[in-house]
Coordinates of N, CA and C in Angstrom, one line a residue:
M1 N 0.4 -0.9 0.0 CA 0.2 0.0 -0.5 C 1.1 1.1 -0.1
N2 N 0.2 1.9 -1.2 CA 0.5 3.6 -1.1 C 0.4 4.6 -0.2
P3 N 0.3 5.6 0.5 CA -0.2 5.8 0.9 C -1.3 7.8 1.0
A4 N 0.4 8.0 0.0 CA 0.0 9.0 -1.0 C -0.7 8.9 -2.6
E5 N -0.7 7.5 -2.7 CA -2.1 6.9 -4.4 C -2.3 5.6 -3.9
D6 N -2.7 5.5 -2.3 CA -4.3 4.9 -2.1 C -4.9 4.8 -1.2
G7 N -6.1 5.0 -2.3 CA -7.6 5.1 -1.5 C -7.7 3.4 -1.1
P8 N -9.1 3.7 0.0 CA -9.4 2.5 0.7 C -9.8 1.7 -0.8
K9 N -9.8 0.2 -0.9 CA -10.8 -1.1 -1.5 C -10.8 -2.1 -1.0
R10 N -11.5 -2.0 -1.4 CA -12.5 -3.4 -1.4 C -12.0 -5.2 -0.6
V11 N -12.5 -5.8 0.4 CA -12.5 -6.8 0.9 C -12.0 -7.6 0.3
V12 N -10.6 -8.9 -0.6 CA -11.0 -9.8 -1.5 C -11.2 -10.7 -0.6
R13 N -12.3 -11.9 -0.3 CA -13.2 -12.7 -0.4 C -12.6 -14.0 -1.9
G14 N -12.5 -14.9 0.1 CA -12.6 -15.9 -0.8 C -13.3 -17.3 0.0
S15 N -13.0 -18.6 -0.2 CA -13.5 -19.5 0.1 C -12.1 -20.8 -0.7
L16 N -11.7 -22.0 0.4 CA -11.1 -22.0 0.4 C -10.8 -23.7 0.0
V17 N -10.5 -24.3 -1.2 CA -11.8 -24.9 -2.4 C -10.3 -26.1 -1.9
K18 N -9.0 -26.9 -0.8 CA -8.4 -27.4 -1.6 C -7.5 -26.5 0.1
V19 N -6.9 -28.2 0.3 CA -6.0 -28.0 2.1 C -4.9 -28.4 1.2
L20 N -3.7 -27.6 2.0 CA -2.5 -28.1 1.9 C -1.8 -28.7 3.0
V21 N -0.5 -29.6 3.6 CA -0.3 -30.0 3.9 C 1.2 -30.1 4.5
H22 N 1.9 -29.9 3.4 CA 3.2 -29.9 3.2 C 4.6 -28.6 3.6
R23 N 5.3 -28.4 3.1 CA 5.9 -28.0 3.7 C 7.4 -27.3 3.0
R24 N 8.4 -27.4 3.4 CA 10.0 -27.4 3.2 C 11.1 -26.0 2.6
T25 N 11.6 -26.4 2.0 CA 12.7 -25.5 2.7 C 14.3 -25.8 1.5
D26 N 13.5 -25.4 -0.1 CA 14.2 -25.1 -0.4 C 13.2 -25.2 -2.0
R27 N 12.1 -24.4 -1.9 CA 11.2 -24.8 -2.9 C 11.8 -23.4 -3.9
G28 N 12.6 -21.7 -3.7 CA 13.0 -21.3 -4.4 C 12.1 -21.2 -5.6
M29 N 11.1 -20.7 -5.4 CA 10.3 -19.3 -5.9 C 10.3 -18.0 -6.1
R30 N 10.5 -17.1 -6.9 CA 11.2 -15.8 -6.7 C 9.7 -15.0 -6.9
L31 N 10.0 -13.6 -6.2 CA 8.8 -12.6 -5.9 C 8.6 -12.2 -6.7
E32 N 7.8 -11.8 -7.4 CA 7.4 -10.8 -8.7 C 7.5 -9.6 -8.5
E33 N 8.1 -9.0 -9.9 CA 8.5 -7.9 -9.2 C 7.3 -6.7 -8.5
H34 N 6.3 -6.8 -9.5 CA 4.4 -6.6 -8.9 C 4.2 -6.5 -7.9
A35 N 3.9 -5.5 -6.9 CA 2.7 -5.6 -5.3 C 2.5 -5.6 -5.8
A36 N 0.9 -5.2 -6.2 CA 0.3 -6.2 -6.6 C -0.7 -6.4 -7.6
R37 N -1.4 -7.1 -6.9 CA -2.1 -8.3 -8.1 C -4.1 -7.7 -8.5
C38 N -4.3 -7.5 -9.8 CA -5.9 -7.5 -10.0 C -6.3 -8.8 -9.9
V39 N -7.6 -8.7 -9.4 CA -7.9 -10.8 -9.8 C -9.3 -10.7 -9.4
R40 N -9.2 -11.7 -10.1 CA -11.2 -11.6 -10.7 C -11.8 -13.1 -9.9
R41 N -13.4 -12.3 -9.5 CA -14.0 -13.4 -9.4 C -14.4 -14.8 -9.6
G42 N -14.0 -16.0 -9.1 CA -13.7 -17.3 -10.2 C -12.6 -18.6 -9.6
E43 N -11.8 -17.2 -10.0 CA -10.2 -17.8 -10.1 C -9.5 -18.5 -8.8
V44 N -9.3 -19.7 -8.7 CA -8.5 -20.3 -7.6 C -6.8 -19.9 -7.5
H45 N -6.3 -19.5 -6.4 CA -4.9 -19.1 -6.0 C -4.4 -20.5 -4.8
E46 N -3.5 -20.6 -4.9 CA -2.0 -20.9 -3.7 C -2.0 -20.3 -3.1
L47 N -2.0 -20.5 -2.0 CA -1.7 -20.0 -0.3 C -0.5 -20.1 0.3
V48 N 0.4 -19.1 0.0 CA 1.8 -20.3 0.6 C 2.1 -19.0 1.3
T49 N 2.4 -19.6 3.1 CA 3.3 -19.0 4.0 C 4.7 -19.1 3.8
T50 N 5.2 -17.8 4.5 CA 7.1 -17.9 4.5 C 7.6 -16.7 5.7
D51 N 8.5 -17.7 6.6 CA 9.3 -16.2 7.3 C 9.6 -15.1 7.3
Q52 N 10.1 -15.7 5.8 CA 10.7 -14.7 5.0 C 10.4 -12.9 3.8
W53 N 10.8 -12.2 4.3 CA 10.5 -11.2 4.2 C 11.0 -11.0 3.6
D54 N 11.7 -10.3 2.5 CA 12.8 -9.6 1.3 C 11.6 -9.0 -0.3
P55 N 11.7 -8.4 -0.5 CA 10.1 -8.3 -1.0 C 11.5 -6.8 -2.4
R56 N 12.3 -7.7 -2.8 CA 13.0 -7.4 -4.4 C 12.6 -7.9 -5.3
S57 N 12.2 -7.2 -6.2 CA 11.8 -8.3 -7.4 C 13.1 -9.2 -8.0
G58 N 12.4 -10.5 -7.7 CA 13.4 -11.8 -7.7 C 14.0 -12.2 -6.1
A59 N 13.4 -11.7 -5.2 CA 13.9 -12.4 -4.5 C 13.2 -14.0 -4.5
R60 N 14.7 -14.5 -4.2 CA 14.8 -16.4 -3.9 C 13.9 -16.2 -2.7
I61 N 12.8 -17.5 -2.4 CA 11.5 -17.5 -0.9 C 11.4 -19.0 -1.1
D62 N 13.2 -19.5 -0.4 CA 12.7 -21.1 0.2 C 12.1 -22.2 1.2
R63 N 11.9 -21.3 2.8 CA 11.7 -21.3 3.5 C 10.0 -20.9 3.5
V64 N 9.9 -22.4 2.9 CA 7.9 -22.6 2.9 C 6.7 -23.6 3.4
G65 N 5.5 -22.8 3.6 CA 4.4 -23.9 4.4 C 3.7 -23.4 3.0
F66 N 2.9 -24.6 3.1 CA 1.6 -25.3 1.8 C 0.1 -24.6 2.4
L67 N -0.4 -24.1 2.9 CA -1.8 -23.8 2.7 C -3.1 -24.2 2.6
G68 N -3.3 -24.3 0.6 CA -3.9 -24.6 0.0 C -4.2 -23.9 -0.7
F69 N -5.8 -23.9 -1.5 CA -6.0 -23.4 -3.1 C -7.1 -22.1 -2.8
A70 N -7.7 -21.8 -2.8 CA -8.4 -20.4 -1.9 C -9.4 -19.8 -4.0
E71 N -11.1 -20.1 -3.7 CA -11.4 -19.4 -4.2 C -12.2 -18.5 -4.6
L72 N -12.0 -16.8 -4.4 CA -12.1 -16.2 -5.2 C -13.6 -15.8 -5.4
L73 N -14.1 -15.6 -4.2 CA -15.8 -15.1 -4.4 C -16.2 -13.5 -5.9
C74 N -14.9 -12.8 -4.7 CA -15.2 -12.0 -5.6 C -13.7 -10.6 -6.2
G75 N -13.7 -9.9 -7.1 CA -12.5 -9.0 -7.9 C -12.2 -7.9 -7.2
G76 N -11.4 -7.6 -7.1 CA -10.7 -6.7 -6.1 C -9.1 -7.0 -7.0
V77 N -7.7 -5.9 -5.5 CA -6.5 -5.9 -6.0 C -6.1 -6.4 -4.1
I78 N -4.9 -7.3 -3.9 CA -4.2 -7.5 -3.2 C -3.1 -7.1 -3.6
D79 N -2.6 -6.5 -2.8 CA -1.1 -6.0 -2.6 C 0.0 -6.0 -1.3
R80 N 1.0 -5.8 -1.2 CA 1.5 -6.5 0.1 C 1.5 -5.4 1.3
G81 N 1.3 -6.5 1.9 CA 0.5 -5.8 2.9 C -0.5 -5.9 3.7
D82 N -1.4 -6.7 2.5 CA -2.8 -7.0 2.8 C -2.5 -8.0 4.0
L83 N -3.4 -7.6 4.5 CA -3.5 -8.6 6.1 C -5.2 -9.7 5.7
V84 N -4.1 -11.3 5.8 CA -4.5 -11.8 5.2 C -5.6 -13.1 7.0
R85 N -6.7 -13.8 6.3 CA -7.0 -14.1 7.4 C -8.1 -15.7 7.3
I86 N -7.6 -16.5 7.0 CA -9.3 -18.2 7.4 C -9.1 -17.7 8.0
G87 N -10.5 -17.9 8.6 CA -11.7 -18.6 9.3 C -11.0 -17.5 10.6
D88 N -11.0 -18.0 11.3 CA -10.7 -16.5 12.6 C -9.1 -16.4 13.0
T89 N -8.3 -17.1 12.4 CA -7.8 -16.4 12.5 C -6.8 -16.6 11.4
T90 N -5.5 -15.0 12.5 CA -4.8 -14.1 11.2 C -3.0 -14.8 10.8
V91 N -3.7 -14.8 9.8 CA -2.0 -15.6 8.4 C -0.9 -15.4 8.5
G92 N -0.9 -13.7 8.1 CA -0.1 -13.3 8.2 C -0.4 -12.0 6.9
T93 N 0.4 -11.4 7.0 CA 0.6 -10.4 5.2 C 1.5 -10.6 4.2
V94 N 0.1 -10.1 3.0 CA 1.4 -10.6 1.9 C 1.7 -10.3 1.9
L95 N 2.8 -10.8 1.2 CA 4.7 -11.1 0.5 C 5.1 -10.2 -0.9
G96 N 4.1 -11.5 -1.4 CA 4.4 -11.0 -3.1 C 3.8 -11.6 -3.5
F97 N 3.9 -12.4 -5.3 CA 3.3 -13.1 -6.0 C 4.5 -14.0 -6.7
D98 N 3.9 -15.1 -7.0 CA 5.3 -15.9 -7.5 C 4.6 -16.8 -8.7
A99 N 5.4 -16.3 -10.4 CA 4.5 -16.5 -10.8 C 4.1 -17.1 -11.6
C100 N 5.2 -18.6 -11.2 CA 5.8 -20.4 -11.9 C 5.3 -21.0 -12.5
H101 N 3.1 -21.1 -12.0 CA 2.2 -21.8 -12.5 C 0.9 -20.9 -13.4
L102 N 0.9 -19.7 -13.6 CA 0.6 -19.0 -15.0 C 1.0 -18.9 -15.6
P103 N -0.5 -19.8 -17.4 CA -1.2 -18.9 -16.2 C -2.4 -19.8 -15.4
N104 N -2.1 -20.8 -15.3 CA -2.6 -21.8 -13.6 C -3.7 -20.6 -12.6
H105 N -2.0 -20.4 -12.2 CA -3.1 -19.7 -10.8 C -1.2 -18.9 -10.4
Y106 N -1.7 -18.1 -9.4 CA -0.1 -18.1 -8.1 C -0.2 -18.1 -7.5
N107 N 1.2 -18.3 -6.4 CA 1.3 -18.4 -5.9 C 1.0 -17.2 -4.3
I108 N 0.5 -17.0 -4.2 CA 0.1 -16.4 -3.3 C 1.7 -16.0 -2.0
L109 N 2.4 -15.3 -1.7 CA 2.7 -15.3 -0.9 C 2.8 -14.4 0.6
I110 N 2.2 -15.0 1.6 CA 2.3 -14.6 2.4 C 3.5 -14.9 4.1
H111 N 3.1 -13.0 4.3 CA 4.6 -13.2 6.1 C 4.7 -13.0 6.5
A112 N 4.3 -15.0 8.0 CA 4.3 -15.5 8.8 C 5.5 -15.0 9.7
A113 N 5.1 -15.3 10.6 CA 6.5 -15.6 11.9 C 7.0 -17.5 11.9
R114 N 6.6 -17.8 11.1 CA 6.6 -19.4 10.4 C 5.9 -20.0 9.0
P115 N 6.3 -20.4 8.2 CA 5.8 -21.5 7.4 C 5.2 -22.2 8.4
V116 N 4.4 -22.1 7.4 CA 2.7 -23.6 8.7 C 1.2 -23.9 7.7
S117 N 1.9 -24.6 7.2 CA 1.0 -25.6 6.4 C -0.6 -25.9 7.3
G118 N -1.4 -26.2 6.3 CA -2.5 -25.6 6.5 C -3.6 -26.8 7.1
R119 N -2.2 -28.3 7.7 CA -3.0 -29.3 8.4 C -2.9 -28.3 9.6
D120 N -1.5 -27.7 9.9 CA -0.8 -26.7 11.1 C -2.3 -25.9 11.7
L121 N -2.4 -25.3 10.7 CA -3.4 -24.5 11.3 C -5.1 -25.4 11.2
G122 N -5.5 -26.4 11.4 CA -7.0 -27.2 10.6 C -7.6 -26.5 10.1
L123 N -6.8 -26.0 8.8 CA -7.5 -25.3 7.6 C -9.1 -26.9 7.4
R124 N -9.6 -26.5 7.0 CA -10.8 -26.7 6.6 C -11.3 -26.2 4.9
P125 N -12.0 -27.4 4.3 CA -11.5 -26.3 3.1 C -13.4 -26.4 3.3
E126 N -14.0 -24.5 2.7 CA -15.3 -24.2 2.5 C -14.8 -22.6 3.9
S127 N -13.1 -22.9 4.7 CA -13.5 -21.8 5.1 C -12.9 -20.3 4.3
V128 N -13.3 -19.2 5.0 CA -13.6 -18.1 4.7 C -12.2 -17.3 4.0
V129 N -11.7 -17.1 3.0 CA -10.0 -16.6 2.9 C -10.2 -14.9 2.8
T130 N -9.7 -13.3 3.8 CA -10.2 -12.5 3.4 C -9.2 -11.9 3.2
F131 N -8.7 -10.7 2.6 CA -8.0 -10.3 2.5 C -7.7 -9.3 2.2
V132 N -7.6 -7.8 3.2 CA -8.1 -7.1 4.1 C -6.9 -5.3 3.8
Q133 N -6.7 -5.1 3.1 CA -6.1 -4.0 3.0 C -4.8 -3.8 4.4
G134 N -3.6 -3.3 4.0 CA -2.9 -3.4 5.1 C -3.0 -1.8 5.6
R135 N -1.9 -1.3 6.6 CA -1.6 -0.1 7.4 C -0.4 0.5 6.5
A136 N -0.9 1.1 6.1 CA 1.2 1.7 5.8 C 2.1 1.7 6.4
G137 N 3.3 1.9 6.5 CA 4.0 0.6 7.8 C 4.0 -0.1 7.9
N138 N 3.9 -1.3 7.4 CA 3.1 -2.1 8.4 C 4.3 -3.8 7.1
H139 N 4.5 -2.9 6.3 CA 4.9 -4.3 5.2 C 6.5 -5.0 5.5
G140 N 7.4 -4.1 6.3 CA 7.4 -5.4 7.2 C 7.8 -6.4 8.3
T141 N 6.8 -5.8 9.4 CA 6.8 -6.6 10.7 C 6.1 -7.4 9.7
A142 N 7.0 -7.8 11.6 CA 5.6 -9.4 11.4 C 4.6 -9.9 12.2
P143 N 3.3 -10.2 11.5 CA 1.9 -11.0 12.3 C 2.2 -11.0 13.5
A144 N 0.7 -11.0 14.3 CA 1.0 -12.5 14.9 C 0.5 -13.2 14.9
P145 N 1.6 -14.6 15.3 CA 1.2 -15.9 15.1 C 0.8 -16.1 14.8
P146 N 0.0 -17.3 14.6 CA -1.0 -17.8 13.7 C -1.6 -18.8 14.5
G147 N -2.8 -18.1 15.7 CA -3.9 -19.0 15.7 C -4.4 -17.8 17.0
T148 N -3.4 -16.8 16.6 CA -4.0 -15.2 17.4 C -5.0 -14.5 17.2

């Protein structure tokens, strides 16, 4: 979010369609140069946690936990720094996007205190996923630990 340019935006809502239960320390994802992406209703994207915070274009992200796939229930804009919640759990903040699977889907990288999987958080299909506009200056701070 750039407070000099960005006004309020809608909450992007989705629903978990598949839970993933694994983690890796050698994934090799590459952060896209764009800090924001427009998304459409009906798209399905993968949700991935990481404890790495390096917002530079091309940054390598290795330590990851896979949460699952979410279908978006409305279009909108997802920005670096947006707060990600699944059900009642605050997962973390959007770091950015890895496009290795495009045009099929984005990997939405979520900064968290530690890489967690869908199993770690007890996720279930149909859980509500939300991306809520972040606050200015919230880009590099670690969110509350999962489950809080």
